[in-house]
Structure formats: structure tokens, C-alpha cells
Amino acid sequence: MNSMGKRILVMNGPNLNLLGIREPGIYGHDTLETLCNTVRDAAVNYGATVDFFQSNHEGALIDTLHAAMGVYDGVILNAGAYTHYSYALRDAIAAVRLPVVEVHLSDIHAREEFRHVSVIEPVCVAQISGLGVGSYLKGLELLCKEETT
Ligand code: DQA
């Protein structure tokens, strides 16, 4: 299996620590911990290892991306609202040259207009949106099954 041993970092940005409480009509009732456990369980099927990082701070997300160089084979990133305006995060993704899959729980294209634009999309290998935790699982599949790394 070519995915054997892939090391994947799952990063969650601002307000995603409040999953379960935060707008459950949009984001569901599952907590971030449940989401992470689901992704960790799925990773076993690919022989991959996953680590998780969440921060509400743009700089901490950027520092973590920098530190991922040479340590991880790919990144699944839900950048939260930073998706829509953080050129600093976009530059960091381009700089580290790791395959980064942009994921969203909700369908950003079916929501408010400001969410339709992702400034990180051009530097990510894919954008997966609207599948709940399934967006992360698809991202995992993509990073583990395809020769993105
Ligand atoms: C989100 C969508 C963003 O627009 C929003 O700011 C979030 C979560 C999602 O997972 O659906 O914080 O990335």
C-alpha cells in the first residue's frame, strides 16, 4: 500500500474548538474531540498516523504549518474564517510546499457571500466542503491514496 506510514496533520482554526456548542444547526452536535477520533479511526485503514492541532490564532496556525515541514506528508486544514481573508496563511501554505487539503464542515458556497471566496484555495491541492466530518475523511483519503506527496 503506497499510503503506508503517511503522517498527516489535521489543523483546525478559529472557533472550531467550540464544535458541538457552536451553531449546531450549521456545524452539527459533534465535538471537536469526536471529530478527531473519527478521523483517527479512519486513518488506521490507510496505515497512516494523524496528529491534531487547533488554534484560534492566525500566527499559531502559521507557526504550526512551518513546523510541519519535514515532519508530515500532508495537512488537512479547516482554517475557519481565516479561509476567507488570511493572505498570511495562504503564503504559509505556499511556502511549506506540503500538500494541504482545505476542508469545511459546512458548504461555504451555499452560505453568505463572504464565505464563497477562499483565498487559500489556489495553494491547496483540493477544497472539500459541506460534508461535515466527511470533508475531513475525504481529505484523508485524498492524501493517503493519491500520489499527492
Ligand atoms: C468553516 C466555514 C467558515 O466559513 C467558518 O468561518 C468556519 C467554519 C466550516 O468548517 O464550515 O469557522 O470553515
mmCIF file with all atom_site columns, C-alpha atoms and ligand atoms in Angstrom:
data_model
loop_
_atom_site.group_PDB
_atom_site.id
_atom_site.type_symbol
_atom_site.label_atom_id
_atom_site.label_alt_id
_atom_site.label_comp_id
_atom_site.label_asym_id
_atom_site.label_entity_id
_atom_site.label_seq_id
_atom_site.pdbx_PDB_ins_code
_atom_site.Cartn_x
_atom_site.Cartn_y
_atom_site.Cartn_z
_atom_site.occupancy
_atom_site.B_iso_or_equiv
_atom_site.pdbx_formal_charge
_atom_site.auth_seq_id
_atom_site.auth_comp_id
_atom_site.auth_asym_id
_atom_site.auth_atom_id
_atom_site.pdbx_PDB_model_num
ATOM   1   C CA . MET A 1 1   ? 0.000   0.000  0.000  1.00 0.00 ? 1   MET A CA 1
ATOM   2   C CA . ASN A 1 2   ? 1.591   3.270  -1.072 1.00 0.00 ? 2   ASN A CA 1
ATOM   3   C CA . SER A 1 3   ? -0.055  5.137  1.812  1.00 0.00 ? 3   SER A CA 1
ATOM   4   C CA . MET A 1 4   ? 1.832   3.077  4.380  1.00 0.00 ? 4   MET A CA 1
ATOM   5   C CA . GLY A 1 5   ? 3.232   5.222  7.076  1.00 0.00 ? 5   GLY A CA 1
ATOM   6   C CA . LYS A 1 6   ? 1.937   8.569  5.853  1.00 0.00 ? 6   LYS A CA 1
ATOM   7   C CA . ARG A 1 7   ? 1.962   11.213 8.538  1.00 0.00 ? 7   ARG A CA 1
ATOM   8   C CA . ILE A 1 8   ? -0.954  13.581 8.367  1.00 0.00 ? 8   ILE A CA 1
ATOM   9   C CA . LEU A 1 9   ? -1.546  16.724 10.407 1.00 0.00 ? 9   LEU A CA 1
ATOM   10  C CA . VAL A 1 10  ? -5.142  17.841 10.895 1.00 0.00 ? 10  VAL A CA 1
ATOM   11  C CA . MET A 1 11  ? -5.357  21.540 11.679 1.00 0.00 ? 11  MET A CA 1
ATOM   12  C CA . ASN A 1 12  ? -8.441  23.369 12.882 1.00 0.00 ? 12  ASN A CA 1
ATOM   13  C CA . GLY A 1 13  ? -8.646  27.125 13.075 1.00 0.00 ? 13  GLY A CA 1
ATOM   14  C CA . PRO A 1 14  ? -10.703 29.670 14.994 1.00 0.00 ? 14  PRO A CA 1
ATOM   15  C CA . ASN A 1 15  ? -13.910 28.725 16.792 1.00 0.00 ? 15  ASN A CA 1
ATOM   16  C CA . LEU A 1 16  ? -13.669 25.071 15.846 1.00 0.00 ? 16  LEU A CA 1
ATOM   17  C CA . ASN A 1 17  ? -12.841 24.282 19.482 1.00 0.00 ? 17  ASN A CA 1
ATOM   18  C CA . LEU A 1 18  ? -16.499 25.147 20.144 1.00 0.00 ? 18  LEU A CA 1
ATOM   19  C CA . LEU A 1 19  ? -17.894 22.432 17.878 1.00 0.00 ? 19  LEU A CA 1
ATOM   20  C CA . GLY A 1 20  ? -20.919 20.838 19.490 1.00 0.00 ? 20  GLY A CA 1
ATOM   21  C CA . ILE A 1 21  ? -21.968 24.132 21.076 1.00 0.00 ? 21  ILE A CA 1
ATOM   22  C CA . ARG A 1 22  ? -21.363 26.445 18.146 1.00 0.00 ? 22  ARG A CA 1
ATOM   23  C CA . GLU A 1 23  ? -24.317 26.918 15.775 1.00 0.00 ? 23  GLU A CA 1
ATOM   24  C CA . PRO A 1 24  ? -25.252 23.208 15.815 1.00 0.00 ? 24  PRO A CA 1
ATOM   25  C CA . GLY A 1 25  ? -27.781 23.791 13.028 1.00 0.00 ? 25  GLY A CA 1
ATOM   26  C CA . ILE A 1 26  ? -24.821 24.513 10.752 1.00 0.00 ? 26  ILE A CA 1
ATOM   27  C CA . TYR A 1 27  ? -21.947 22.556 12.267 1.00 0.00 ? 27  TYR A CA 1
ATOM   28  C CA . GLY A 1 28  ? -23.749 19.658 13.974 1.00 0.00 ? 28  GLY A CA 1
ATOM   29  C CA . HIS A 1 29  ? -23.679 18.391 17.540 1.00 0.00 ? 29  HIS A CA 1
ATOM   30  C CA . ASP A 1 30  ? -20.381 16.524 17.479 1.00 0.00 ? 30  ASP A CA 1
ATOM   31  C CA . THR A 1 31  ? -17.486 17.983 19.422 1.00 0.00 ? 31  THR A CA 1
ATOM   32  C CA . LEU A 1 32  ? -14.006 18.551 18.005 1.00 0.00 ? 32  LEU A CA 1
ATOM   33  C CA . GLU A 1 33  ? -12.830 15.599 20.092 1.00 0.00 ? 33  GLU A CA 1
ATOM   34  C CA . THR A 1 34  ? -15.395 13.311 18.442 1.00 0.00 ? 34  THR A CA 1
ATOM   35  C CA . LEU A 1 35  ? -14.385 14.612 15.020 1.00 0.00 ? 35  LEU A CA 1
ATOM   36  C CA . CYS A 1 36  ? -10.713 13.947 15.748 1.00 0.00 ? 36  CYS A CA 1
ATOM   37  C CA . ASN A 1 37  ? -11.490 10.425 16.979 1.00 0.00 ? 37  ASN A CA 1
ATOM   38  C CA . THR A 1 38  ? -13.429 9.696  13.771 1.00 0.00 ? 38  THR A CA 1
ATOM   39  C CA . VAL A 1 39  ? -10.501 10.867 11.652 1.00 0.00 ? 39  VAL A CA 1
ATOM   40  C CA . ARG A 1 40  ? -8.012  8.907  13.777 1.00 0.00 ? 40  ARG A CA 1
ATOM   41  C CA . ASP A 1 41  ? -10.094 5.724  13.386 1.00 0.00 ? 41  ASP A CA 1
ATOM   42  C CA . ALA A 1 42  ? -10.301 6.195  9.621  1.00 0.00 ? 42  ALA A CA 1
ATOM   43  C CA . ALA A 1 43  ? -6.543  6.738  9.347  1.00 0.00 ? 43  ALA A CA 1
ATOM   44  C CA . VAL A 1 44  ? -5.970  3.174  10.560 1.00 0.00 ? 44  VAL A CA 1
ATOM   45  C CA . ASN A 1 45  ? -7.456  1.937  7.260  1.00 0.00 ? 45  ASN A CA 1
ATOM   46  C CA . TYR A 1 46  ? -4.663  3.684  5.377  1.00 0.00 ? 46  TYR A CA 1
ATOM   47  C CA . GLY A 1 47  ? -1.876  2.755  7.780  1.00 0.00 ? 47  GLY A CA 1
ATOM   48  C CA . ALA A 1 48  ? -1.479  6.476  8.341  1.00 0.00 ? 48  ALA A CA 1
ATOM   49  C CA . THR A 1 49  ? -0.787  8.334  11.551 1.00 0.00 ? 49  THR A CA 1
ATOM   50  C CA . VAL A 1 50  ? -2.609  11.562 12.337 1.00 0.00 ? 50  VAL A CA 1
ATOM   51  C CA . ASP A 1 51  ? -1.931  14.388 14.737 1.00 0.00 ? 51  ASP A CA 1
ATOM   52  C CA . PHE A 1 52  ? -4.251  17.231 15.560 1.00 0.00 ? 52  PHE A CA 1
ATOM   53  C CA . PHE A 1 53  ? -3.810  20.915 16.211 1.00 0.00 ? 53  PHE A CA 1
ATOM   54  C CA . GLN A 1 54  ? -6.387  23.599 16.911 1.00 0.00 ? 54  GLN A CA 1
ATOM   55  C CA . SER A 1 55  ? -5.833  27.286 17.468 1.00 0.00 ? 55  SER A CA 1
ATOM   56  C CA . ASN A 1 56  ? -7.851  30.455 17.427 1.00 0.00 ? 56  ASN A CA 1
ATOM   57  C CA . HIS A 1 57  ? -4.729  32.406 16.486 1.00 0.00 ? 57  HIS A CA 1
ATOM   58  C CA . GLU A 1 58  ? -3.540  33.054 12.954 1.00 0.00 ? 58  GLU A CA 1
ATOM   59  C CA . GLY A 1 59  ? 0.143   33.166 13.934 1.00 0.00 ? 59  GLY A CA 1
ATOM   60  C CA . ALA A 1 60  ? -0.061  29.868 15.810 1.00 0.00 ? 60  ALA A CA 1
ATOM   61  C CA . LEU A 1 61  ? -1.550  28.215 12.712 1.00 0.00 ? 61  LEU A CA 1
ATOM   62  C CA . ILE A 1 62  ? 1.265   29.658 10.596 1.00 0.00 ? 62  ILE A CA 1
ATOM   63  C CA . ASP A 1 63  ? 3.955   28.552 13.085 1.00 0.00 ? 63  ASP A CA 1
ATOM   64  C CA . THR A 1 64  ? 2.470   25.059 13.118 1.00 0.00 ? 64  THR A CA 1
ATOM   65  C CA . LEU A 1 65  ? 2.474   24.884 9.319  1.00 0.00 ? 65  LEU A CA 1
ATOM   66  C CA . HIS A 1 66  ? 6.150   25.886 9.299  1.00 0.00 ? 66  HIS A CA 1
ATOM   67  C CA . ALA A 1 67  ? 6.952   23.241 11.901 1.00 0.00 ? 67  ALA A CA 1
ATOM   68  C CA . ALA A 1 68  ? 5.131   20.615 9.807  1.00 0.00 ? 68  ALA A CA 1
ATOM   69  C CA . MET A 1 69  ? 7.832   20.782 7.133  1.00 0.00 ? 69  MET A CA 1
ATOM   70  C CA . GLY A 1 70  ? 9.816   17.577 7.082  1.00 0.00 ? 70  GLY A CA 1
ATOM   71  C CA . VAL A 1 71  ? 7.617   16.082 9.790  1.00 0.00 ? 71  VAL A CA 1
ATOM   72  C CA . TYR A 1 72  ? 4.320   15.471 7.977  1.00 0.00 ? 72  TYR A CA 1
ATOM   73  C CA . ASP A 1 73  ? 3.476   14.235 4.492  1.00 0.00 ? 73  ASP A CA 1
ATOM   74  C CA . GLY A 1 74  ? 0.276   16.222 4.214  1.00 0.00 ? 74  GLY A CA 1
ATOM   75  C CA . VAL A 1 75  ? -2.091  18.555 6.034  1.00 0.00 ? 75  VAL A CA 1
ATOM   76  C CA . ILE A 1 76  ? -5.862  18.666 6.324  1.00 0.00 ? 76  ILE A CA 1
ATOM   77  C CA . LEU A 1 77  ? -6.757  22.259 7.126  1.00 0.00 ? 77  LEU A CA 1
ATOM   78  C CA . ASN A 1 78  ? -10.007 23.785 8.263  1.00 0.00 ? 78  ASN A CA 1
ATOM   79  C CA . ALA A 1 79  ? -8.901  27.389 8.548  1.00 0.00 ? 79  ALA A CA 1
ATOM   80  C CA . GLY A 1 80  ? -12.329 28.618 9.719  1.00 0.00 ? 80  GLY A CA 1
ATOM   81  C CA . ALA A 1 81  ? -12.963 32.225 8.841  1.00 0.00 ? 81  ALA A CA 1
ATOM   82  C CA . TYR A 1 82  ? -9.261  32.761 8.041  1.00 0.00 ? 82  TYR A CA 1
ATOM   83  C CA . THR A 1 83  ? -10.064 30.861 4.849  1.00 0.00 ? 83  THR A CA 1
ATOM   84  C CA . HIS A 1 84  ? -11.781 33.925 3.501  1.00 0.00 ? 84  HIS A CA 1
ATOM   85  C CA . TYR A 1 85  ? -9.169  36.618 4.130  1.00 0.00 ? 85  TYR A CA 1
ATOM   86  C CA . SER A 1 86  ? -5.838  35.408 5.503  1.00 0.00 ? 86  SER A CA 1
ATOM   87  C CA . TYR A 1 87  ? -3.189  36.072 2.899  1.00 0.00 ? 87  TYR A CA 1
ATOM   88  C CA . ALA A 1 88  ? -0.627  35.293 5.611  1.00 0.00 ? 88  ALA A CA 1
ATOM   89  C CA . LEU A 1 89  ? -1.987  31.754 5.910  1.00 0.00 ? 89  LEU A CA 1
ATOM   90  C CA . ARG A 1 90  ? -2.101  31.431 2.145  1.00 0.00 ? 90  ARG A CA 1
ATOM   91  C CA . ASP A 1 91  ? 1.555   32.484 1.906  1.00 0.00 ? 91  ASP A CA 1
ATOM   92  C CA . ALA A 1 92  ? 2.485   29.981 4.628  1.00 0.00 ? 92  ALA A CA 1
ATOM   93  C CA . ILE A 1 93  ? 0.789   27.131 2.725  1.00 0.00 ? 93  ILE A CA 1
ATOM   94  C CA . ALA A 1 94  ? 2.622   28.107 -0.453 1.00 0.00 ? 94  ALA A CA 1
ATOM   95  C CA . ALA A 1 95  ? 5.911   28.406 1.443  1.00 0.00 ? 95  ALA A CA 1
ATOM   96  C CA . VAL A 1 96  ? 5.921   24.998 3.120  1.00 0.00 ? 96  VAL A CA 1
ATOM   97  C CA . ARG A 1 97  ? 5.212   23.143 -0.116 1.00 0.00 ? 97  ARG A CA 1
ATOM   98  C CA . LEU A 1 98  ? 3.304   20.392 1.667  1.00 0.00 ? 98  LEU A CA 1
ATOM   99  C CA . PRO A 1 99  ? 0.091   19.086 0.127  1.00 0.00 ? 99  PRO A CA 1
ATOM   100 C CA . VAL A 1 100 ? -2.662  20.858 2.051  1.00 0.00 ? 100 VAL A CA 1
ATOM   101 C CA . VAL A 1 101 ? -6.319  19.908 1.613  1.00 0.00 ? 101 VAL A CA 1
ATOM   102 C CA . GLU A 1 102 ? -8.743  22.691 2.509  1.00 0.00 ? 102 GLU A CA 1
ATOM   103 C CA . VAL A 1 103 ? -11.799 21.321 4.302  1.00 0.00 ? 103 VAL A CA 1
ATOM   104 C CA . HIS A 1 104 ? -15.041 22.776 5.644  1.00 0.00 ? 104 HIS A CA 1
ATOM   105 C CA . LEU A 1 105 ? -17.851 21.190 7.597  1.00 0.00 ? 105 LEU A CA 1
ATOM   106 C CA . SER A 1 106 ? -20.492 23.405 6.021  1.00 0.00 ? 106 SER A CA 1
ATOM   107 C CA . ASP A 1 107 ? -20.959 24.152 2.335  1.00 0.00 ? 107 ASP A CA 1
ATOM   108 C CA . ILE A 1 108 ? -19.214 27.514 2.111  1.00 0.00 ? 108 ILE A CA 1
ATOM   109 C CA . HIS A 1 109 ? -20.628 28.066 -1.377 1.00 0.00 ? 109 HIS A CA 1
ATOM   110 C CA . ALA A 1 110 ? -24.213 27.823 -0.130 1.00 0.00 ? 110 ALA A CA 1
ATOM   111 C CA . ARG A 1 111 ? -23.785 30.333 2.706  1.00 0.00 ? 111 ARG A CA 1
ATOM   112 C CA . GLU A 1 112 ? -23.139 34.077 2.974  1.00 0.00 ? 112 GLU A CA 1
ATOM   113 C CA . GLU A 1 113 ? -21.349 35.666 0.037  1.00 0.00 ? 113 GLU A CA 1
ATOM   114 C CA . PHE A 1 114 ? -18.176 36.424 2.017  1.00 0.00 ? 114 PHE A CA 1
ATOM   115 C CA . ARG A 1 115 ? -17.711 32.679 2.539  1.00 0.00 ? 115 ARG A CA 1
ATOM   116 C CA . HIS A 1 116 ? -17.788 31.920 -1.181 1.00 0.00 ? 116 HIS A CA 1
ATOM   117 C CA . VAL A 1 117 ? -14.252 33.200 -1.585 1.00 0.00 ? 117 VAL A CA 1
ATOM   118 C CA . SER A 1 118 ? -11.349 31.147 -0.290 1.00 0.00 ? 118 SER A CA 1
ATOM   119 C CA . VAL A 1 119 ? -8.001  32.901 -0.530 1.00 0.00 ? 119 VAL A CA 1
ATOM   120 C CA . ILE A 1 120 ? -6.224  29.644 0.353  1.00 0.00 ? 120 ILE A CA 1
ATOM   121 C CA . GLU A 1 121 ? -7.848  27.527 -2.347 1.00 0.00 ? 121 GLU A CA 1
ATOM   122 C CA . PRO A 1 122 ? -5.274  28.328 -5.083 1.00 0.00 ? 122 PRO A CA 1
ATOM   123 C CA . VAL A 1 123 ? -2.429  26.989 -2.946 1.00 0.00 ? 123 VAL A CA 1
ATOM   124 C CA . CYS A 1 124 ? -4.265  23.884 -1.673 1.00 0.00 ? 124 CYS A CA 1
ATOM   125 C CA . VAL A 1 125 ? -4.417  20.580 -3.554 1.00 0.00 ? 125 VAL A CA 1
ATOM   126 C CA . ALA A 1 126 ? -8.209  20.391 -3.113 1.00 0.00 ? 126 ALA A CA 1
ATOM   127 C CA . GLN A 1 127 ? -11.154 22.054 -1.441 1.00 0.00 ? 127 GLN A CA 1
ATOM   128 C CA . ILE A 1 128 ? -13.742 19.783 0.178  1.00 0.00 ? 128 ILE A CA 1
ATOM   129 C CA . SER A 1 129 ? -16.773 21.484 1.646  1.00 0.00 ? 129 SER A CA 1
ATOM   130 C CA . GLY A 1 130 ? -20.187 20.641 3.035  1.00 0.00 ? 130 GLY A CA 1
ATOM   131 C CA . LEU A 1 131 ? -19.762 17.010 4.111  1.00 0.00 ? 131 LEU A CA 1
ATOM   132 C CA . GLY A 1 132 ? -19.381 17.541 7.854  1.00 0.00 ? 132 GLY A CA 1
ATOM   133 C CA . VAL A 1 133 ? -16.706 15.224 9.227  1.00 0.00 ? 133 VAL A CA 1
ATOM   134 C CA . GLY A 1 134 ? -16.902 13.537 5.817  1.00 0.00 ? 134 GLY A CA 1
ATOM   135 C CA . SER A 1 135 ? -14.952 16.502 4.402  1.00 0.00 ? 135 SER A CA 1
ATOM   136 C CA . TYR A 1 136 ? -12.023 15.527 6.643  1.00 0.00 ? 136 TYR A CA 1
ATOM   137 C CA . LEU A 1 137 ? -12.385 11.852 5.710  1.00 0.00 ? 137 LEU A CA 1
ATOM   138 C CA . LYS A 1 138 ? -12.322 12.678 2.002  1.00 0.00 ? 138 LYS A CA 1
ATOM   139 C CA . GLY A 1 139 ? -9.275  14.834 2.584  1.00 0.00 ? 139 GLY A CA 1
ATOM   140 C CA . LEU A 1 140 ? -7.597  11.962 4.383  1.00 0.00 ? 140 LEU A CA 1
ATOM   141 C CA . GLU A 1 141 ? -8.432  9.598  1.542  1.00 0.00 ? 141 GLU A CA 1
ATOM   142 C CA . LEU A 1 142 ? -7.023  12.025 -0.979 1.00 0.00 ? 142 LEU A CA 1
ATOM   143 C CA . LEU A 1 143 ? -3.758  12.500 0.888  1.00 0.00 ? 143 LEU A CA 1
ATOM   144 C CA . CYS A 1 144 ? -3.343  8.805  1.607  1.00 0.00 ? 144 CYS A CA 1
ATOM   145 C CA . LYS A 1 145 ? -4.488  7.228  -1.638 1.00 0.00 ? 145 LYS A CA 1
ATOM   146 C CA . GLU A 1 146 ? -3.208  9.582  -4.277 1.00 0.00 ? 146 GLU A CA 1
ATOM   147 C CA . GLU A 1 147 ? 0.327   10.490 -5.047 1.00 0.00 ? 147 GLU A CA 1
ATOM   148 C CA . THR A 1 148 ? -0.026  13.995 -3.667 1.00 0.00 ? 148 THR A CA 1
ATOM   149 C CA . THR A 1 149 ? 3.076   13.615 -1.556 1.00 0.00 ? 149 THR A CA 1
HETATM 150 C C1 . DQA B 2 .   ? -15.986 26.626 8.237  1.00 0.00 ? 1   DQA B C1 1
HETATM 151 C C2 . DQA B 2 .   ? -16.676 27.648 7.331  1.00 0.00 ? 1   DQA B C2 1
HETATM 152 C C3 . DQA B 2 .   ? -16.141 29.043 7.585  1.00 0.00 ? 1   DQA B C3 1
HETATM 153 O O1 . DQA B 2 .   ? -16.801 29.976 6.757  1.00 0.00 ? 1   DQA B O1 1
HETATM 154 C C4 . DQA B 2 .   ? -16.384 29.442 9.028  1.00 0.00 ? 1   DQA B C4 1
HETATM 155 O O2 . DQA B 2 .   ? -15.844 30.716 9.275  1.00 0.00 ? 1   DQA B O2 1
HETATM 156 C C5 . DQA B 2 .   ? -15.878 28.440 9.988  1.00 0.00 ? 1   DQA B C5 1
HETATM 157 C C6 . DQA B 2 .   ? -16.074 27.026 9.700  1.00 0.00 ? 1   DQA B C6 1
HETATM 158 C C7 . DQA B 2 .   ? -16.604 25.230 8.102  1.00 0.00 ? 1   DQA B C7 1
HETATM 159 O O3 . DQA B 2 .   ? -15.979 24.267 8.580  1.00 0.00 ? 1   DQA B O3 1
HETATM 160 O O4 . DQA B 2 .   ? -17.703 25.065 7.565  1.00 0.00 ? 1   DQA B O4 1
HETATM 161 O O5 . DQA B 2 .   ? -15.370 28.773 11.048 1.00 0.00 ? 1   DQA B O5 1
HETATM 162 O O6 . DQA B 2 .   ? -14.618 26.534 7.856  1.00 0.00 ? 1   DQA B O6 1
#
